[in-house]
Coordinates of C-alpha atoms in Angstrom, one line a residue:
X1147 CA -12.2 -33.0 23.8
X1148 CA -15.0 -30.1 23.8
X1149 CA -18.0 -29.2 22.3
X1150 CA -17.2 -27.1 19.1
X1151 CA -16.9 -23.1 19.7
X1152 CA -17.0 -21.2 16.7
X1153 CA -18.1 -17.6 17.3
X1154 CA -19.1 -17.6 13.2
X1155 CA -22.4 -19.4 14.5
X1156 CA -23.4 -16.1 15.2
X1157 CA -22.9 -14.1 12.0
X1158 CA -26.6 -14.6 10.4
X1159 CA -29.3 -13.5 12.9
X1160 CA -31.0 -16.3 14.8
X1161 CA -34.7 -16.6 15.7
X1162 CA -34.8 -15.5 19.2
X1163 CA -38.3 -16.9 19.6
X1164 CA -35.9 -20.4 19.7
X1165 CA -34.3 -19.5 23.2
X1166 CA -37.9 -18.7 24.9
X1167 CA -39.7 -21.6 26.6
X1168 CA -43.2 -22.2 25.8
X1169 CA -44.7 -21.0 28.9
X1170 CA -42.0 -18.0 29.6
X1171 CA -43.6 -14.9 31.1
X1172 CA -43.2 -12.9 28.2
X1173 CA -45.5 -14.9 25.9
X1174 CA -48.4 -14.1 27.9
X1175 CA -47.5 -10.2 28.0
X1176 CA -47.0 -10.5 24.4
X1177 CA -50.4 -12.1 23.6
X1178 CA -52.5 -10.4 25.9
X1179 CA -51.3 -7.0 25.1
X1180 CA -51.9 -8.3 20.9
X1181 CA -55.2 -9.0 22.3
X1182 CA -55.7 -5.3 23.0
X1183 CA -57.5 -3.0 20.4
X1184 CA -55.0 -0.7 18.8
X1185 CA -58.1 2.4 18.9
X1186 CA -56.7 2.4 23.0
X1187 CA -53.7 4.1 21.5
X1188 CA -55.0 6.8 19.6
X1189 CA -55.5 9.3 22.0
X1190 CA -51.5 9.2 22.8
X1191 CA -50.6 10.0 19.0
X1192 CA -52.3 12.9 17.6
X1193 CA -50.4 12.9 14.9
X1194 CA -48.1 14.6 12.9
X1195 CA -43.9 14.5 13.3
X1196 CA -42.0 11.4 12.2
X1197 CA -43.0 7.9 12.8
X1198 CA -43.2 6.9 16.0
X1199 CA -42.4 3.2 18.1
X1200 CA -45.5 1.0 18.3
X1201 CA -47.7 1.8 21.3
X1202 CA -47.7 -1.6 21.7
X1203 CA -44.1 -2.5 21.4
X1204 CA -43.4 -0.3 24.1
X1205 CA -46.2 -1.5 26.3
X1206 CA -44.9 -5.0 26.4
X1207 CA -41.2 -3.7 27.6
X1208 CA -42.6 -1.8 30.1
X1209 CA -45.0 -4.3 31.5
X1210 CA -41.9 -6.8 31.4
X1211 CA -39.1 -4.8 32.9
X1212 CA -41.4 -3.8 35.8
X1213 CA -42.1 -7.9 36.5
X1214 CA -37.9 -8.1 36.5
X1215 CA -37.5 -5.5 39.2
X1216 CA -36.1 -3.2 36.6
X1217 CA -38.1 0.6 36.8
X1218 CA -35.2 2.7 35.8
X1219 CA -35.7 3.6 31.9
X1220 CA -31.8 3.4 31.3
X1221 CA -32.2 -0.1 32.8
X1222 CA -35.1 -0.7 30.4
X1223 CA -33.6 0.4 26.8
X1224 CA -29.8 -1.3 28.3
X1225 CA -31.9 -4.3 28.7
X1226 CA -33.8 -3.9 25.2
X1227 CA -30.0 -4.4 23.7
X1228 CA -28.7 -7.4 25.8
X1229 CA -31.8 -9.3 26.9
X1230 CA -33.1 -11.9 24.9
X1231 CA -36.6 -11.6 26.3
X1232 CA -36.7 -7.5 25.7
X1233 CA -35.1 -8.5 22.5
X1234 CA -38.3 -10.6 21.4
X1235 CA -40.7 -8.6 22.5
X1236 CA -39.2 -5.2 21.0
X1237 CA -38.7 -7.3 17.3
X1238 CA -35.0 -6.0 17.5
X1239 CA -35.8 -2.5 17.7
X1240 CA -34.2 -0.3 20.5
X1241 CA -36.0 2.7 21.5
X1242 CA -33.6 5.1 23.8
X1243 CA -34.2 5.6 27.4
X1244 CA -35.9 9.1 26.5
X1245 CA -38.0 7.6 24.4
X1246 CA -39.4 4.6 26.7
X1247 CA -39.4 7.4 29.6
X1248 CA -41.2 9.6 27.9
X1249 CA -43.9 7.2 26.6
X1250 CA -44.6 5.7 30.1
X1251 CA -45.1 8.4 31.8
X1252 CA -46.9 11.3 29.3
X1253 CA -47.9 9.2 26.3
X1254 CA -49.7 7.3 28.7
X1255 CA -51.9 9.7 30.8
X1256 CA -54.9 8.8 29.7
X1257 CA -54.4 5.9 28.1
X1258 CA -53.1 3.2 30.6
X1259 CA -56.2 3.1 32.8
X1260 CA -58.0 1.7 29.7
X1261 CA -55.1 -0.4 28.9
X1262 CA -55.7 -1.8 32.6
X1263 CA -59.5 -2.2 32.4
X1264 CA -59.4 -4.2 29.3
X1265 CA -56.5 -6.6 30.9
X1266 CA -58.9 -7.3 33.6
X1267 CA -61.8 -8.2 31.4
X1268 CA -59.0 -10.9 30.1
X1269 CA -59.1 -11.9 33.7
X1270 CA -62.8 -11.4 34.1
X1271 CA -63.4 -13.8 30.9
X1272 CA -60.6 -16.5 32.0
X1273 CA -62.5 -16.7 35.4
X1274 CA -60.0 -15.7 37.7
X1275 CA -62.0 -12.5 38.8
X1276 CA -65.9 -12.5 39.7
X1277 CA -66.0 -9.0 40.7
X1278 CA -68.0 -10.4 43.6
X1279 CA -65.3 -9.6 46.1
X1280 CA -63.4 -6.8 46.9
X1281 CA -61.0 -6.3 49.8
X1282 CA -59.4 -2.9 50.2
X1283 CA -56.4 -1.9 51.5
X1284 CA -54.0 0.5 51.4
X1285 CA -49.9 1.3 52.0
X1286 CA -47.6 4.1 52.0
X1287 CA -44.8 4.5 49.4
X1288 CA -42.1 7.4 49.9
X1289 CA -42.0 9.9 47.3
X1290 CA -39.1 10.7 45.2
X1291 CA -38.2 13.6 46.9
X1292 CA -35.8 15.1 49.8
X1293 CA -36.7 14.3 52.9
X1294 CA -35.3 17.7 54.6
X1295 CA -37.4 19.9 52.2
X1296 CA -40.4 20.1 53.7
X1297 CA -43.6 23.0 54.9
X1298 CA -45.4 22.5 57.7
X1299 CA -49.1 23.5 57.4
X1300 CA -49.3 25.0 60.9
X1301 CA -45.7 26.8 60.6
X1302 CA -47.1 28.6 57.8
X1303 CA -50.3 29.9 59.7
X1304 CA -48.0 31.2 62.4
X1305 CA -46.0 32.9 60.5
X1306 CA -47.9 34.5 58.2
X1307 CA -50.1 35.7 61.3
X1308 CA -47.1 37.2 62.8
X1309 CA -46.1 38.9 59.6
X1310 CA -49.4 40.5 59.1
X1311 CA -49.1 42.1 62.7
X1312 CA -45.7 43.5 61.8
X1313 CA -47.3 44.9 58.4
X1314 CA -50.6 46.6 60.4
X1315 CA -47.7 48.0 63.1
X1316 CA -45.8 49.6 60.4
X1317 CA -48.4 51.2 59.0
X1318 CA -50.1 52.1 62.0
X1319 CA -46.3 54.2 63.0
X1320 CA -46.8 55.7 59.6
X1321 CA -50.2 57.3 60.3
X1322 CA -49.1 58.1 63.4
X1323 CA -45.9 60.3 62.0
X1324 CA -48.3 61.4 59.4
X1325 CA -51.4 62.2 62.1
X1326 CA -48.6 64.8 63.5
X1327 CA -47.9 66.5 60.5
X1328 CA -51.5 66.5 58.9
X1329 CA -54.5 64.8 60.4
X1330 CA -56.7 66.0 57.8
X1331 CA -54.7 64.6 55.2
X1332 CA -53.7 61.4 56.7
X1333 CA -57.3 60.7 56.9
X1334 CA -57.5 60.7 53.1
X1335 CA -54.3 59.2 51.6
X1336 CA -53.8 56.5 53.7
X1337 CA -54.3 52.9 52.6
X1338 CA -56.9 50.9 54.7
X1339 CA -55.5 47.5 55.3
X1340 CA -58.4 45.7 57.2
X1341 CA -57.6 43.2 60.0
X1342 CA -54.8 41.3 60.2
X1343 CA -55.7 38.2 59.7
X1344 CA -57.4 39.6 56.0
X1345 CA -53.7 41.1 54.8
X1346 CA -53.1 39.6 51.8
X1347 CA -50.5 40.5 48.9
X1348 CA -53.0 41.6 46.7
X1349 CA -54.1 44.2 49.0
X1350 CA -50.7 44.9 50.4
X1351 CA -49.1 45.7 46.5
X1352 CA -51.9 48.0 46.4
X1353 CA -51.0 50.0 49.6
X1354 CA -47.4 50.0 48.8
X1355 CA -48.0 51.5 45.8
X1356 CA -50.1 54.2 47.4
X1357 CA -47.5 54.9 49.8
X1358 CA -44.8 55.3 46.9
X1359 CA -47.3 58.0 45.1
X1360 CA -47.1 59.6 48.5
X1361 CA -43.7 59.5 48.4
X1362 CA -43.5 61.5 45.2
X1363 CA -44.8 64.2 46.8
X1364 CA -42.7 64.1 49.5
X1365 CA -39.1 62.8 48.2
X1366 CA -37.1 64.0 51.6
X1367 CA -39.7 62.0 53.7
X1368 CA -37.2 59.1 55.4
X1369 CA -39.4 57.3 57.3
X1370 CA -41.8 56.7 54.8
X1371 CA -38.8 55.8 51.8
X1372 CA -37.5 53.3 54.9
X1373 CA -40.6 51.9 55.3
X1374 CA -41.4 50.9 51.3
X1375 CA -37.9 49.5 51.2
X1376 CA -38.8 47.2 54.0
X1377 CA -42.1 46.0 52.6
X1378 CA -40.9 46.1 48.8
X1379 CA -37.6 44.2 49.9
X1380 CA -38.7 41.4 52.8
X1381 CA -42.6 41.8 53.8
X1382 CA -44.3 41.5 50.3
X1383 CA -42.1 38.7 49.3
X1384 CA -42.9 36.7 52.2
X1385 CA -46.3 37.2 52.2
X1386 CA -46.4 36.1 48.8
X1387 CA -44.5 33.2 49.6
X1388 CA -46.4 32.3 52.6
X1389 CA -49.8 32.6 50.3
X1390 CA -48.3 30.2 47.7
X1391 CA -47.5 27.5 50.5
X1392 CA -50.6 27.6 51.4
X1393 CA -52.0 27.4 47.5
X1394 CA -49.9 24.4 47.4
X1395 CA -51.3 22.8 50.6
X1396 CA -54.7 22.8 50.0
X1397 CA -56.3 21.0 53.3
X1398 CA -52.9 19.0 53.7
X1399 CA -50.6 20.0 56.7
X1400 CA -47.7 19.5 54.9
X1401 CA -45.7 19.1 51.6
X1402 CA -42.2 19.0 49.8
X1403 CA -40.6 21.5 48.1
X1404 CA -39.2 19.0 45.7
X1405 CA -42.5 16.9 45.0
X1406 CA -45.1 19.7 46.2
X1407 CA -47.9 16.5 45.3
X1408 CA -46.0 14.9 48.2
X1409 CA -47.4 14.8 51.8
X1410 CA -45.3 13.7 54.9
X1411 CA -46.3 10.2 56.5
X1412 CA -45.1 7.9 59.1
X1413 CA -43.8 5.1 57.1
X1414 CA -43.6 1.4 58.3
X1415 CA -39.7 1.2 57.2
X1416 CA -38.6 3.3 60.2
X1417 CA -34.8 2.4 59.2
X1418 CA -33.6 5.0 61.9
X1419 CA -36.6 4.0 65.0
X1420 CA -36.9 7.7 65.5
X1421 CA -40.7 8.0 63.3
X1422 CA -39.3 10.3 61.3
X1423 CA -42.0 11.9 58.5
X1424 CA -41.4 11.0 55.3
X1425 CA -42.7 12.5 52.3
X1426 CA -44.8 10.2 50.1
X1427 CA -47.8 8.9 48.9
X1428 CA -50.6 6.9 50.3
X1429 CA -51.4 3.9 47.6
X1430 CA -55.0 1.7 47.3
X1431 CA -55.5 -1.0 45.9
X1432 CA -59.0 -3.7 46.1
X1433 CA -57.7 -7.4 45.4
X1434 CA -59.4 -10.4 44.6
X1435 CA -57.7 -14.2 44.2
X1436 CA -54.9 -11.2 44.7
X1437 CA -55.8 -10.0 41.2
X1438 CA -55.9 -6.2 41.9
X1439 CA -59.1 -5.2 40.4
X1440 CA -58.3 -1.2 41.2
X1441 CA -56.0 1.1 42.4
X1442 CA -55.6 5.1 43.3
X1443 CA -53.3 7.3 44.6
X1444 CA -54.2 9.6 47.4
X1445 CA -52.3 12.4 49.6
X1446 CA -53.6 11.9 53.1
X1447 CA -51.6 9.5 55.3
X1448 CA -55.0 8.2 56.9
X1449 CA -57.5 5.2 55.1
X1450 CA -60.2 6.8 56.0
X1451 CA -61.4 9.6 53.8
X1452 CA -59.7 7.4 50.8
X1453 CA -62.5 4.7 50.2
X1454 CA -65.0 7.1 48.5
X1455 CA -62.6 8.4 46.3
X1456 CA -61.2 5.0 45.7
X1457 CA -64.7 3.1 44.7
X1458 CA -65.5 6.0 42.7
X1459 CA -62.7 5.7 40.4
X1460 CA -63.3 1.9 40.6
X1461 CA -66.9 2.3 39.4
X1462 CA -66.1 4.7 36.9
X1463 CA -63.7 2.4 35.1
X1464 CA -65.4 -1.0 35.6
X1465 CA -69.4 1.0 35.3
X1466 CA -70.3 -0.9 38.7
X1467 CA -69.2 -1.9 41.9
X1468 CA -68.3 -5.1 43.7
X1469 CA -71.4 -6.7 45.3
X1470 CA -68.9 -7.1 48.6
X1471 CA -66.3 -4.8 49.9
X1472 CA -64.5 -6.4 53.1
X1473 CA -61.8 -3.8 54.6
X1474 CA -59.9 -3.5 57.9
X1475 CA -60.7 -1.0 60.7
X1476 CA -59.0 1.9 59.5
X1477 CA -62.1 2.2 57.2
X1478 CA -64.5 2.1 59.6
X1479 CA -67.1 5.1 60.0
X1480 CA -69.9 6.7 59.6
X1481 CA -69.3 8.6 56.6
X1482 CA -67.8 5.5 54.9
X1483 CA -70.6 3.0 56.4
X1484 CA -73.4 5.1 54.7
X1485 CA -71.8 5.6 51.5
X1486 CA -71.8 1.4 51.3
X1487 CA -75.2 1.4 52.2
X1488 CA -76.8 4.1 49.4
X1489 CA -74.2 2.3 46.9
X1490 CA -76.6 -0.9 48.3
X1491 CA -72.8 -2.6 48.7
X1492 CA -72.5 -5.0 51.8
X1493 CA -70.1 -4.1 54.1
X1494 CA -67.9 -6.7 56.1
X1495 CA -66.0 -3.1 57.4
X1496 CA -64.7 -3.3 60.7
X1497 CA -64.9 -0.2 63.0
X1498 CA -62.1 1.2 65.4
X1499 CA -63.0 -0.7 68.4
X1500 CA -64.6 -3.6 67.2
X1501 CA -61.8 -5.9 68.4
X1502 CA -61.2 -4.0 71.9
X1503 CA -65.1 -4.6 72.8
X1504 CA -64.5 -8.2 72.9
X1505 CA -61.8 -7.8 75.6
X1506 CA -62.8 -8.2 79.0
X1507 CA -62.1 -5.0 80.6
X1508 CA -64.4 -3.0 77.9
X1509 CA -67.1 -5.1 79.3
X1510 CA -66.3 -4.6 82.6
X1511 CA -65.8 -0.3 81.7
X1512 CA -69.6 1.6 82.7
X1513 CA -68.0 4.6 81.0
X1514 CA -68.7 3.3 77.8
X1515 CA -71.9 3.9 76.3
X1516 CA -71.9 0.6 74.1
X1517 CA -72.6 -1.2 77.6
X1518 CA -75.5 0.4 78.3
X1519 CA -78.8 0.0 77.9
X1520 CA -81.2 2.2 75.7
X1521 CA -84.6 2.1 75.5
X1522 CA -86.2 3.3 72.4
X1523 CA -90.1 4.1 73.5
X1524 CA -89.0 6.3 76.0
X1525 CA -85.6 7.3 74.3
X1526 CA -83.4 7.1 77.3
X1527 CA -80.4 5.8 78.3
X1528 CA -80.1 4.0 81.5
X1529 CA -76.1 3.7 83.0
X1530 CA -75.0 1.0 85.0
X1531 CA -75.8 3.1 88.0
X1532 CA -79.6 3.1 87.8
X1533 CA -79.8 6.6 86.4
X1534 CA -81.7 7.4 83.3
X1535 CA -80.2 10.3 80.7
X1536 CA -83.0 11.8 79.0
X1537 CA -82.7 13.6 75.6
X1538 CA -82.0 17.5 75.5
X1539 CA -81.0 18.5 71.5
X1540 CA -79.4 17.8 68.7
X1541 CA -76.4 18.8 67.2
X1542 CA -75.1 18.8 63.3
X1543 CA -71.3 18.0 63.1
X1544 CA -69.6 18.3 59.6
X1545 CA -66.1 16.6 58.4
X1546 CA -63.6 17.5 56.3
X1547 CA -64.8 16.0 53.4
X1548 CA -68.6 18.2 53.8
X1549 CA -70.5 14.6 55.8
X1550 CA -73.0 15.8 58.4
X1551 CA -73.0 13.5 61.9
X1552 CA -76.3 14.0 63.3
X1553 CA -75.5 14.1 67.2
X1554 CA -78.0 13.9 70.0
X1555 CA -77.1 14.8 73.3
X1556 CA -78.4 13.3 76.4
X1557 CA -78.0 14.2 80.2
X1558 CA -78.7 12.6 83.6
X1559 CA -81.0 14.0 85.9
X1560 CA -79.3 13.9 89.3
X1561 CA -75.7 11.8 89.5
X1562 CA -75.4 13.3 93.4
X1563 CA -74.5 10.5 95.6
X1564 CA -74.4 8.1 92.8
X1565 CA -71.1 5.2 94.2
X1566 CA -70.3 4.5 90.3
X1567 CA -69.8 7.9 89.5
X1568 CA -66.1 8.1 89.9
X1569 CA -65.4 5.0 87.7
X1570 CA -68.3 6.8 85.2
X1571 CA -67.3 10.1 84.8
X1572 CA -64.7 13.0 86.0
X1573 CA -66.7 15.8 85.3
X1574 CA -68.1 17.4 88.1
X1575 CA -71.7 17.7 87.3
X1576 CA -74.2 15.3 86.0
X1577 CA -72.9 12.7 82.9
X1578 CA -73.8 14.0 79.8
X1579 CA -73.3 11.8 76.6
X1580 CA -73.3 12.9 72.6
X1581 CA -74.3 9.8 70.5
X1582 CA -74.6 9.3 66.8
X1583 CA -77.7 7.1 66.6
X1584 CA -76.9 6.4 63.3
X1585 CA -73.7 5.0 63.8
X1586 CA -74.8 2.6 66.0
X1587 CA -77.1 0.9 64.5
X1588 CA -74.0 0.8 61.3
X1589 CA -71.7 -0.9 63.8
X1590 CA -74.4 -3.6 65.4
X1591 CA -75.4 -4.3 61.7
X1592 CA -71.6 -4.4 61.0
X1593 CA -71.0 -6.3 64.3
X1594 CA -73.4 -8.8 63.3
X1595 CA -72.0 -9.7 59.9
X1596 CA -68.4 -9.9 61.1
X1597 CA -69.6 -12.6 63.7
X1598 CA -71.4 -14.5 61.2
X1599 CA -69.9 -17.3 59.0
X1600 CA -69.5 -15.6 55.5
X1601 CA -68.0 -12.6 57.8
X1602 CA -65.3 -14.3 59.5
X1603 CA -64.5 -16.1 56.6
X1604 CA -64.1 -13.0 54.4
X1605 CA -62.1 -11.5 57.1
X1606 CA -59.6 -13.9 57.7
X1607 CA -59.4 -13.8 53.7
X1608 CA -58.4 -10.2 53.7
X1609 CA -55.6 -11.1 55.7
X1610 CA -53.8 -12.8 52.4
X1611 CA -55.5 -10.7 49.4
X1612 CA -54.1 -7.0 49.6
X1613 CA -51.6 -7.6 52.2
X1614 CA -50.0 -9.9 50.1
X1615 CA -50.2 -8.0 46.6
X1616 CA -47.9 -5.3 49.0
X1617 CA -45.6 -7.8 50.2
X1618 CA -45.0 -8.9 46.7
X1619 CA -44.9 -5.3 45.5
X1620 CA -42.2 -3.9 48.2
X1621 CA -40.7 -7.3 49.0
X1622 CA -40.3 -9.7 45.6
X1623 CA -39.9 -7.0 43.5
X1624 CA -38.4 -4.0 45.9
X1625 CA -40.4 -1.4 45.1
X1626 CA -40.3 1.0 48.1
X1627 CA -39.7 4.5 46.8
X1628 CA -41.3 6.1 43.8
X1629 CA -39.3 6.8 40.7
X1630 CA -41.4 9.9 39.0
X1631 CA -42.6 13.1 40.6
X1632 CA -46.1 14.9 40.8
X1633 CA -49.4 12.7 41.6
X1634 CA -50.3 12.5 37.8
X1635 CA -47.0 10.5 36.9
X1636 CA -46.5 8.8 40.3
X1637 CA -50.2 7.6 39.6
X1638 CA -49.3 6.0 36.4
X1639 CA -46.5 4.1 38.4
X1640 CA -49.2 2.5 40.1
X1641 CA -51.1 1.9 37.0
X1642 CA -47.7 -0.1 35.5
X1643 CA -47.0 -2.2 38.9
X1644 CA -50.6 -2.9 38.9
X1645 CA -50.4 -4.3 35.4
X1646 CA -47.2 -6.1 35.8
X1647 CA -48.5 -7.7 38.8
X1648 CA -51.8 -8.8 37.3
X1649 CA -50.0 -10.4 34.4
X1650 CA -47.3 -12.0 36.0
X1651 CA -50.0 -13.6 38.7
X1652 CA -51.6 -14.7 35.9
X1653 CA -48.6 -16.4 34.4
X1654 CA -48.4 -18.1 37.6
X1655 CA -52.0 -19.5 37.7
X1656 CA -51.7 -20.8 34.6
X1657 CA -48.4 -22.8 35.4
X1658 CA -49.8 -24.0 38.6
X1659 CA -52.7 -25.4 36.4
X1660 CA -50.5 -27.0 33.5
X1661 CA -48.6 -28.7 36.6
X1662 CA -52.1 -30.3 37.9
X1663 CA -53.0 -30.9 34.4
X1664 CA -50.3 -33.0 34.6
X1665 CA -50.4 -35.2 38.2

């Protein structure tokens, strides 16, 4: 005997709200977007055309598909026609993959940021986020781009350099074939180019052009018809192209032709062993209960100079910052300590060496300045050896970013004779030392609050908050390469995982609590 099959069963339509268990993921999408004011959508319609999907709607697929591993937007609408879950949340509708492409990642722009906010104030009022806490991290995710298509910052330099000295020795052979046949005149017609190193294609459309008037007068001249050829037909479009890398690079050293947004990085999949570059983009994120609280997308492959631009977007979004930021060593620095401090944040930052001073051959090195002794009345340094390094002057040093290290320099009086010199110092002379006084006194306050029992705690917590919000990211959900191209769409990419992932974390909490309800 079986069960009765009768494929009529299916002829009226059924309530697919029947097949969806109470605490399936896709009611809590469904009600938290709901929850969301529909004024957040305004600025994506303007208006006009026919009717469009609801915002909404298509927020919820979104938001689910990119839970289910599923990022492709011809995966999306295939699965708004065959899966139950899509089916519910869409009411039946089927927007094409055009559509649901198109809404995600230029409907969106300036919309989903809000859309985020407003989710974590769900979070905020449900308790799972304090905004007390914020640990900061960051990973690198390749671009959707070619690998092989690439421009090197300093390739560009050298060539264009080296194309500028072939444009001033061309026209330096002109004036001297024209210096033979007229020096007067030569004098006056002649283009001035400037140095080398100040050619650009501006100026050298300008001389071209002089040299073709020039040429009017003087059709039979060879030389000179060779000569505009050459620049017209190879020197002027190089330059031009060299000047529009270097547009495109800004203060990055490289880029890819096929995502120019795209900078090259050493990526932690290293399939081939080899550290190849890949082109991609550097992604941060501050957790807490691995809730991400906020997220940006930067083009340098280093941490560093990514926290200030990072908090600022945080505090623009949120209107304040955490009372607490707790971050790994790739974050720690001057520049970065005192923009904590005039923020008045507390910062449980850890600075390049803070875990190599703890070895015992740091303490045992008289060539590092951390291990010896200053003394403030007097404002000397005293070495190992017995000799004292008085202060000569100070020096301004400026980053990248515009940050001024304050420097003072200090120097020994006589290091003749001195048996600890060897192991001290290989210059010749006496030891001289450069020291940020500023910066020490950030890493003893930060040294002291990492050792302390709210600092160690906070650290060994970072260890599980971003890093495993990445592993879920990359790992669980196989997100390792971007889909979109161009930092404004590859940003909202961020802004969508970052959404799933709050949602479906919160999905979890709240089954992990129904199943305690219940013991």
């Amino acid at each position: 005997m079986y069960i009765q099959y009768n494929m009529d069963q299916l002829f009226l339509p059924m309530d697919l709200e029947e097949d969806i268990p109470a605490n399936h993921l896709v009611r809590l999408i469904n009600d938290a977007v709901n929850r969301l004011d529909d004024s957040i959508f305004a600025a994506a319609y303007p208006g006009g055309g026919r009717d469009s999907y609801h915002p909404k709607m298509l927020t919820k697929i979104i938001i689910y598909a990119y839970t289910q591993r599923i990022y492709s937007s011809r995966q999306i609408a295939k699965a708004v026609r065959e899966n139950i879950p899509f089916m519910w949340l869409a009411a039946r509708q089927r927007p094409d993959f055009r559509t649901i492409n198109r809404f995600r990642s230029e409907r969106m722009k300036s919309v989903l940021e809000t859309i985020f906010t407003a989710v974590l104030g769900f979070l905020v009022e449900a308790g799972y986020v304090k905004l007390d806490h914020y640990f900061v991290d960051g990973t690198k995710i390749e671009a959707n781009a070619n690998k092989y298509t690439f421009v090197w910052g300093k390739a560009v330099v050298k060539h264009k350099a080296r194309l500028q000295e072939k444009v001033q020795a061309l026209f330096a052979s002109i004036e001297e074939a024209e210096q033979q046949e007229d020096r007067e005149q030569s004098g006056r017609d002649l283009p001035e180019l400037g140095e080398s190193s100040t050619i650009t294609s501006d100026r050298l459309e300008q001389a071209v052009q002089q040299l073709e008037e020039k040429l009017q007068a003087k059709p039979k001249d060879k030389p000179l018809k060779k000569a505009i050829r050459l620049v017209r037909k190879d020197l002027l479009p190089r330059l031009q192209k060299y000047e529009h890398h270097q547009e495109v690079l800004g203060d990055r050293n490289s880029y890819s032709k096929t995502d120019p947004d795209a900078t090259f990085m050493r990526m932690k999949e290293d399939h081939m062993r080899n550290g190849q570059l890949k082109p991609g983009y550097n992604v941060q994120i501050g957790t807490e209960n691995q809730f991400i609280v906020g997220y940006s997308l930067h083009q340098r492959p280093t941490d560093t100079r990514c926290l200030k631009p990072h908090l600022e977007k945080v505090k623009a979004a949120l209107g304040k910052l955490p009372g607490t930021v707790i971050a790994d060593a790739g974050y720690g620095g001057e520049e970065n300590y005192s923009y904590l401090e005039e923020e008045q944040i507390k910062a449980v930052v850890k600075y390049s060496t803070y875990h190599k001073e703890k070895s015992k051959k740091w303490k045992q090195d008289i060539s590092k300045v951390d291990n010896w002794l200053y003394d403030e009345a007097s404002d000397t340094w005293h070495c190992p050896g017995g000799q004292a390094l008085t202060f000569r002057y100070e020096s301004k040093q400026q980053t990248e970013s515009g940050y001024e290290i304050l420097v003072r320099h200090y120097r020994s009086t006589d290091c003749t004779g001195c048996p600890l010199k060897s192991d001290c110092t290989k210059a010749k002379g006496n030891r001289e030392i450069r020291v940020s006084m500023k910066y020490l006194r950030q890493k003893q306050q930060a040294r002291e609050l990492l050792q302390s029992e709210e600092g160690y705690k906070l650290s060994v917590r970072r260890m599980i908050e971003p890093e495993s919000v990445f592993g879920q990211m990359k790992s669980n959900r196989s997100f390792r390469r971007f889909l979109l191209r161009g930092l404004p769409k590859v940003s909202l990419e961020v802004g969508w995982l970052s959404l799933a992932h709050n949602l479906l974390k919160w999905a979890t909490m709240n089954r992990k609590e129904r199943v305690m309800g219940f013991m």
